[in-house]
Amino acid sequence: MATTKAAIKTLKPGKYCVIDGEPCKVLDVICSKPGKHGGAKARLEAVGIFDKRRRSIVKPASTEIEIPLVDKKTGQVVMITGNTAQIMDLETYETFDVEIPKEMKEKVIQGNEIMYWVLMGRKMLVTGK
């Protein structure tokens, strides 16, 4: 699992983080002011990249949170079976199966090159080339 760490208060909308072991895209970060006897709190709202579930956490703003390292690669669509596409990486020639998102169904064509991301050992299709 390729991750790094960063303070919650440094995250911006559109960046990525890990909540409950699931890579998520940050929607909003709200930091409250520190009180008389305590530090600032941060409310982080995010949506899961793979499961599209909305998640939110409230922690001290200086708390370190895991940030997934996004590895962007290109591959070729070898075969399409239902909602699954078999992709061959263009660098390593490794083949693997990945689910096709509903919004990309018509863009994924057999024989075409496609861009995919690897996050925490899981793969997802992003765009067609």
Backbone as a ProteinNet text record, in pm:
[ID]
protein_1_A
[PRIMARY]
MATTKAAIKTLKPGKYCVIDGEPCKVLDVICSKPGKHGGAKARLEAVGIFDKRRRSIVKPASTEIEIPLVDKKTGQVVMITGNTAQIMDLETYETFDVEIPKEMKEKVIQGNEIMYWVLMGRKMLVTGK
[TERTIARY]
83.9	0	88.4	93.9	177.7	103.9	144	83.4	190.8	155.8	240.1	150.5	204	123.4	128.9	18.3	10.5	-90.1	-76.4	-170.1	-304.5	-412.7	-546.7	-564.7	-510.8	-531.8	-465.9	-372.1	-304.7	-378.5	-480.2	-554.8	-645.9	-661.8	-748.2	-851	-966	-1063.8	-1002.2	-1031.3	-976.1	-855.3	-794.5	-681.4	-735.4	-646.2	-686.3	-639.7	-715.4	-679.3	-735	-699	-747.9	-832.8	-960.5	-1050.6	-1104.7	-1089.1	-1135	-1076	-950.9	-883.7	-925.5	-1006.5	-1057.4	-1002.8	-940.5	-893.8	-1013.1	-1004.9	-1115.7	-1066.5	-1157.6	-1130	-1190.4	-1110	-1153	-1253.1	-1368.1	-1468.7	-1456.1	-1431.6	-1426.2	-1347.9	-1274.2	-1203.7	-1239.6	-1299.6	-1337.6	-1259.6	-1179.8	-1101.3	-1164.3	-1187.9	-1239.1	-1120.9	-1147.8	-1041.7	-1010.8	-885	-851.6	-921.8	-964.7	-1031.6	-931.6	-984.3	-900.4	-818.5	-878.8	-810.5	-784	-798.1	-778.9	-733.9	-689.9	-642.8	-757.3	-725	-824	-868.6	-995.9	-1050	-1074.5	-1060.6	-1084.8	-1190.8	-1286.6	-1389.7	-1357.1	-1333	-1293.7	-1407.9	-1456.5	-1561.1	-1499.8	-1525.6	-1466.2	-1562.2	-1536.4	-1616	-1520.7	-1557.9	-1473.8	-1454.6	-1332.3	-1300.9	-1361.3	-1353.7	-1401.6	-1548.7	-1594.4	-1732.6	-1827.1	-1777.8	-1858.7	-1937.9	-1898	-1964.6	-1907.7	-1995.4	-1954.3	-1905.7	-1791.7	-1735.5	-1694.6	-1703	-1654.4	-1592.3	-1489	-1422.4	-1396.7	-1391.9	-1357.9	-1241.4	-1128.9	-1008	-934.1	-837.3	-754.6	-686.3	-676	-626	-482.9	-405.1	-264.9	-246.2	-353.7	-346.8	-298.5	-208	-156.9	-255.7	-282.4	-372.4	-297.9	-330.3	-263.2	-311	-216.8	-244.6	-201.2	-293.4	-253.3	-171.1	-70	9.2	-59.8	-93	-164.9	-63.3	-62.5	27.5	-54	-25.4	-101.8	-30.4	-102.1	-42.3	-134.1	-78.2	-159.2	-157.7	-267.5	-280.1	-366.7	-376.4	-457.7	-569.8	-690.8	-806.2	-793.1	-775.6	-758.2	-893.5	-981.2	-1109.6	-1211.4	-1336.8	-1444.5	-1546.1	-1578.5	-1676.6	-1776.2	-1894	-1995.2	-1947	-1938	-1891.6	-1742.9	-1671.2	-1529.7	-1446.7	-1332.5	-1240	-1107.5	-1045.8	-912.5	-815.4	-724	-629.9	-488.9	-407.7	-266.5	-185.8	-101.5	-14.6	84.6	103.8	191.3	340	373.6	514.2	558.6	476.4	516.1	450.6	352.3	276.6	199.9	174.7	94.1	-53.5	-133.2	-276.8	-353.6	-464	-547.8	-690	-784.8	-925.9	-962.7	-1043.3	-1089.5	-1233.7	-1312.6	-1453.6	-1464	-1555.6	-1576.6	-1682.5	-1650.1	-1751.7	-1865.5	-1986	-2104.1	-2087.5	-2026.7	-2011.7	-1906.9	-1824.7	-1720.4	-1753.9	-1872.2	-1909.1	-1888.5	-1931.7	-1919.7	-1780.6	-1698.7	-1563.8	-1461.9	-1489.8	-1397.6	-1424.8	-1330.8	-1344.8	-1226.1	-1252.6	-1147.7	-1040.6	-912.8	-800	-751.7	-832.3	-792.2	-704.4	-624.2	-544.3	-631.4	-602.8	-681	-588.5	-622.7	-543.6	-609.3	-527.4	-580.9	-491.7	-549.3	-477.8	-463.5	-352.3	-331.3	-323.3	-419.9	-425.4	-429.1	-332.2	-326.9	-347.2	-288	-294.6	-420.8	-512.3	-636.7	-630.7	-690.6	-684.7	-822.5	-823.6	-948.8	-925.2	-1020.2	-1010.9	-1043.5	-970	-992.3	-1043.9	-963.5	-1005.9	-955.7	-1020.2	-971.7	-877.6	-782.1	-687.4	-733.9
-117.2	0	123.5	190.3	307.7	431.1	477.8	597.8	685.7	811.6	905.9	973.2	1060.8	1125.5	1276.8	1342.4	1488.3	1530.1	1653.4	1705.6	1734.3	1710.7	1732.3	1876.9	1973.1	2114.9	2155.1	2073.9	2108	2054.9	1970	1913.4	2017.7	2008.2	2098.3	2014	2072.5	1998.6	1952.5	1827.8	1770.3	1681.6	1691	1604.6	1469.8	1377.6	1243	1213.2	1129.7	1085.8	945.4	884.2	750.2	761.2	723.1	721.4	579.5	520.5	383.1	283.3	302	209.7	222.2	322.1	341.7	473.3	469.6	594.9	683.3	812.7	905.7	1035.4	1104.5	1236.6	1339.7	1437.6	1538.3	1633.4	1652.5	1747.1	1880.8	1875.9	1998.9	1975.7	2078.6	2075.3	2204.1	2190.8	2307.2	2301.5	2406.2	2413.4	2516	2475	2568.6	2636.5	2748.3	2820.2	2747.6	2756.2	2691.3	2762.4	2684.1	2739.9	2773	2811.5	2850.8	2732.7	2614.6	2498.2	2387.3	2414	2305.5	2355.1	2263.1	2295.6	2303.2	2348	2360.2	2221.4	2210.8	2086	2103.6	1994.2	1997.4	1893.6	1934.6	1842.6	1816.6	1690.1	1650.5	1572.4	1620	1550.3	1499	1371.8	1309.2	1204.6	1164.6	1060.1	950	823.7	710.1	701.3	676.7	670.2	544.8	433.2	307.3	280.3	312.4	279.9	399.9	519.6	642.6	674.6	618.8	649.4	776.5	857.2	982.2	952.7	1009.1	987.6	1121.9	1133.1	1254.4	1216	1288.5	1267.1	1403	1404.8	1525	1487.5	1556.1	1528.7	1659.7	1660.4	1780.4	1814.3	1944.2	1988.9	1944.5	1923.2	1884.8	1733.5	1655.7	1509.6	1469.9	1374.3	1324	1221.3	1230.6	1138.3	1080.2	956.1	891.3	951.1	969.5	1017.6	906.8	853.3	747	803.8	729.8	770.2	716.5	807	770.4	743.3	620.8	581.6	580	673.6	685.9	609.9	516.1	430.4	420.9	372	348.9	200.5	156.6	17.2	6	-114.6	-140.7	-236.5	-206.8	-292.9	-416.6	-533.5	-658.5	-722.2	-724.6	-792.9	-729.4	-725.1	-673	-784.9	-811.3	-913.3	-851.5	-814.8	-753.3	-619.4	-609.4	-486.4	-489.6	-589.2	-606.3	-596.4	-527.8	-517.1	-580	-650.6	-704.5	-604.9	-552.6	-448.7	-505.5	-467.1	-503.9	-376	-373.6	-259	-245.2	-122.8	-102	-100.5	-93.8	-96.6	-236.5	-303.9	-434.2	-551.5	-524.6	-626.8	-720.6	-677.6	-753.5	-734.6	-841	-829.1	-845.1	-771.7	-776.4	-737.3	-775.7	-742.1	-624.2	-533.5	-417.6	-387.6	-341.7	-310.4	-179.5	-175.2	-55.1	31.6	159.4	248.8	273.1	295.3	313.4	429.8	540.4	658.8	640.9	536.4	511.9	394.5	336.6	214.9	228.1	340.5	356.2	401.1	452.5	498.3	384.3	276.6	163.3	71.5	72	-6.9	-101.5	-224.7	-325.7	-278.3	-288.8	-250.3	-108.5	-24.3	114.2	123.9	231.6	259.5	331.8	306.9	367.1	401.6	505.5	544.7	485.7	432	378.8	420.2	422.2	459.2	336.9	333.8	231.3	303.8	277.2	336.7	225.4	219.7	122.3	-20.3	-52.7	-187.1	-217.3	-121.2	-139.2	-54.9	-104.8	-36.8	15.3	131.7	187.2	257.2	242.6	309.1	456.5	542.2	685.7	743.4	736.1	793.7	709.7	727.2	667.6	765.1	714	802.8	833.6
0	0	0	-113.1	-128.3	-76.8	42.9	99.5	160.2	181	252.3	356.1	439.6	543.4	529.5	568.7	569.2	676.3	726.3	826	759.2	832.4	777.4	731.8	807.7	774.4	642.5	590.6	464.4	341.7	361.8	248.9	185.8	56.1	-20.8	-96.9	-132.7	-214	-345.8	-383.6	-505.8	-481.3	-363.1	-328	-279	-248.3	-208.1	-66.7	5.8	139.9	161.7	273.8	307.8	434.1	423.9	539.3	552.3	670	696.9	598.2	557.2	466.8	321.8	287.7	151.8	95.2	-24.5	-85	-122	-86.8	-106.9	-169.8	-238.1	-293.8	-198.9	-156.5	-60	-125.5	-59.8	-106.9	-35	98.1	176.2	304.8	348	475.7	548.9	667.5	746.8	877.2	904.8	1027.8	1121.3	1246.4	1346.5	1414.2	1480.1	1550.5	1680.6	1727.1	1854	1969.9	2066.9	2184.1	2293.2	2408.1	2520.8	2573.6	2572.2	2628.7	2528.2	2400.9	2305.5	2170	2088.3	1953.8	1854.7	1735.5	1628.7	1583.3	1548.9	1496	1346.4	1273	1128.7	1094.6	1012.1	961.8	815.8	783.5	648.3	584.9	470.3	395.6	266.8	236.5	117.6	62.5	-62.2	-126.1	-172.6	-148.7	-185.7	-336	-379.2	-521.9	-584.8	-515.2	-571.8	-540.7	-419.4	-381.6	-383.9	-408.6	-419.6	-292.8	-177.8	-50.9	9	67.4	130.4	272.1	309.2	442.3	501.5	633.8	699.4	833.3	869.6	997.7	1062.4	1195.4	1271.1	1361	1341.7	1419.2	1443.2	1535.6	1549.8	1416.9	1385.8	1255.3	1227.7	1331.5	1311.4	1297.2	1307.3	1294.9	1155.8	1152.6	1024.9	969.1	838.9	770.7	651.1	615.7	501.7	370	278.1	143.1	47.3	-35.9	-129.1	-244.1	-286.2	-401.9	-526.3	-617.9	-739.8	-849.5	-900.5	-1009.1	-1138	-1229	-1353.4	-1464.1	-1527.1	-1629.6	-1750.7	-1861.3	-1980.9	-2015.2	-2072.8	-2111.9	-2235.7	-2287.3	-2405.4	-2367.3	-2415.1	-2388.4	-2476.5	-2413.5	-2486	-2515.1	-2413.6	-2428.5	-2334.6	-2377	-2293.6	-2272.3	-2144.3	-2109.5	-2012	-2058.5	-1972	-1918.3	-1784.5	-1719.2	-1687.7	-1736.5	-1706.7	-1833.6	-1820.8	-1933.9	-1894.3	-1987.2	-1964.7	-2026.6	-1943.9	-1984.4	-1982.7	-2082.1	-2084.9	-2065.7	-1962	-1936.8	-2051.5	-2100.8	-2215.9	-2180.4	-2051.3	-2010	-1969.1	-1887.3	-1832.9	-1905.5	-1992.3	-2065.4	-1972.9	-1850.4	-1754.8	-1791.6	-1782.5	-1808.9	-1678.2	-1667.8	-1548.8	-1587	-1502.5	-1523.5	-1434.5	-1488.6	-1412.6	-1453.1	-1357.1	-1383.6	-1461.6	-1557.7	-1639.2	-1571.5	-1538.6	-1481.6	-1581.2	-1530.7	-1616.1	-1713.1	-1666.6	-1751.7	-1861.6	-1852.3	-1952.8	-2044.1	-2028.4	-2101.3	-2253	-2313.5	-2458.4	-2502.4	-2409.3	-2444.8	-2448.1	-2374.4	-2367	-2485.8	-2581	-2703.7	-2714.5	-2752.8	-2765.9	-2863.8	-2823.2	-2907.6	-2883.3	-2816.7	-2790.3	-2665.9	-2660.7	-2541.6	-2440.5	-2312.9	-2205.5	-2090.1	-2014.6	-1898.4	-1774	-1683.3	-1558.6	-1443.2	-1323.8	-1202.5	-1112.9	-1038.6	-936.7	-802.8	-714.2	-581.2	-478.3	-392.1	-283.4	-333.8	-447.9	-502.9	-581.3	-591.2	-667.3	-793.7	-900.2	-1030	-1068.2	-1136	-1187.2	-1319.5	-1412.3	-1541.8	-1524.5	-1598.8	-1587	-1718.1	-1824.8	-1953	-2068.9	-2181.9	-2305.7	-2372.8	-2450.7	-2518.5	-2657
[MASK]
+++++++++++++++++++++++++++++++++++++++++++++++++++++++++++++++++++++++++++++++++++++++++++++++++++++++++++++++++++++++++++++++++

